[in-house]
Amino acid sequence: MSIKDQVIAIIAEQAVLEPQDVTLDSTLESLGIDSLGLVESIFAIEEAFDISVPFNANNPSDSDFDISTVSSIIAGIERLKTEQG
């Protein structure tokens, strides 16, 4: 399974949606994921990809990890996998 497919599956699970309902342009907010769901998604992503996401849940805008859209999350994970690989 590709990084993209895994991320979409994780986010869909958090949003209680089907993976086909999650697009690359979707925002977590548009999918109905609140701050707790965001934190749970980050933990699931870290576990699935064996990476450490530089994300501060108390101050998301002060993070090096862009969570604005599904595609930006995928790009961030790909970058982290390369850096931490």
Coordinates of C-alpha atoms in Angstrom, one line a residue:
M1 CA 0.0 0.0 0.0
S2 CA 1.4 3.4 -0.9
I3 CA 2.0 6.2 1.6
K4 CA -0.9 8.1 0.0
D5 CA -3.3 5.2 0.3
Q6 CA -2.3 4.5 3.9
V7 CA -2.7 8.2 4.9
I8 CA -6.1 8.4 3.3
A9 CA -7.1 5.2 5.1
I10 CA -6.0 6.6 8.5
I11 CA -7.7 9.9 8.0
A12 CA -10.9 8.2 6.7
E13 CA -11.0 6.0 9.8
Q14 CA -10.7 9.1 12.0
A15 CA -13.4 10.9 10.1
V16 CA -15.6 7.8 10.1
L17 CA -15.7 8.0 6.3
E18 CA -15.0 5.7 3.4
P19 CA -11.5 6.2 1.9
Q20 CA -13.0 7.2 -1.4
D21 CA -14.7 10.2 0.4
V22 CA -11.3 11.6 1.3
T23 CA -9.6 13.6 -1.5
L24 CA -6.1 15.1 -1.7
D25 CA -7.6 18.6 -1.4
S26 CA -9.7 17.7 1.7
T27 CA -8.9 19.6 4.8
L28 CA -9.2 17.8 8.2
E29 CA -11.8 20.4 9.2
S30 CA -13.9 19.7 6.0
L31 CA -13.8 16.0 6.9
G32 CA -15.1 16.7 10.4
I33 CA -11.8 15.9 12.2
D34 CA -11.5 17.9 15.4
S35 CA -8.3 18.6 17.5
L36 CA -8.6 15.2 19.3
G37 CA -9.1 13.4 16.0
L38 CA -6.1 15.3 14.6
V39 CA -3.9 14.1 17.5
E40 CA -5.1 10.5 17.1
S41 CA -4.4 10.8 13.3
I42 CA -0.9 12.0 14.0
F43 CA -0.3 9.1 16.4
A44 CA -1.7 6.6 13.9
I45 CA 0.6 8.0 11.2
E46 CA 3.6 7.9 13.4
E47 CA 2.9 4.2 14.2
A48 CA 2.1 3.2 10.6
F49 CA 5.2 4.8 9.1
D50 CA 7.6 4.4 12.1
I51 CA 8.4 8.2 12.1
S52 CA 8.3 11.0 14.6
V53 CA 6.0 13.9 13.4
P54 CA 7.2 17.3 14.5
F55 CA 3.8 18.5 15.5
N56 CA 2.8 20.5 18.5
A57 CA -0.9 19.9 19.3
N58 CA -1.0 22.9 21.6
N59 CA 0.2 25.2 18.8
P60 CA -0.4 23.6 15.4
S61 CA 0.5 26.7 13.4
D62 CA 3.9 26.6 15.0
S63 CA 4.8 23.3 13.5
D64 CA 7.1 22.2 10.7
F65 CA 4.5 19.7 9.6
D66 CA 1.8 21.1 7.3
I67 CA -1.6 19.7 8.1
S68 CA -3.6 22.1 5.9
T69 CA -4.7 19.4 3.4
V70 CA -4.5 15.6 2.9
S71 CA -1.9 16.1 0.1
S72 CA 0.3 18.3 2.4
I73 CA 0.2 15.7 5.1
I74 CA 1.3 13.0 2.5
A75 CA 4.1 15.3 1.3
G76 CA 5.2 15.9 4.9
I77 CA 5.3 12.1 5.6
E78 CA 7.3 11.4 2.5
R79 CA 9.8 14.1 3.5
L80 CA 10.1 12.7 7.0
K81 CA 10.5 9.2 5.7
T82 CA 13.4 10.4 3.5
E83 CA 15.0 12.4 6.4
Q84 CA 14.6 9.7 9.0
G85 CA 15.1 6.8 6.7

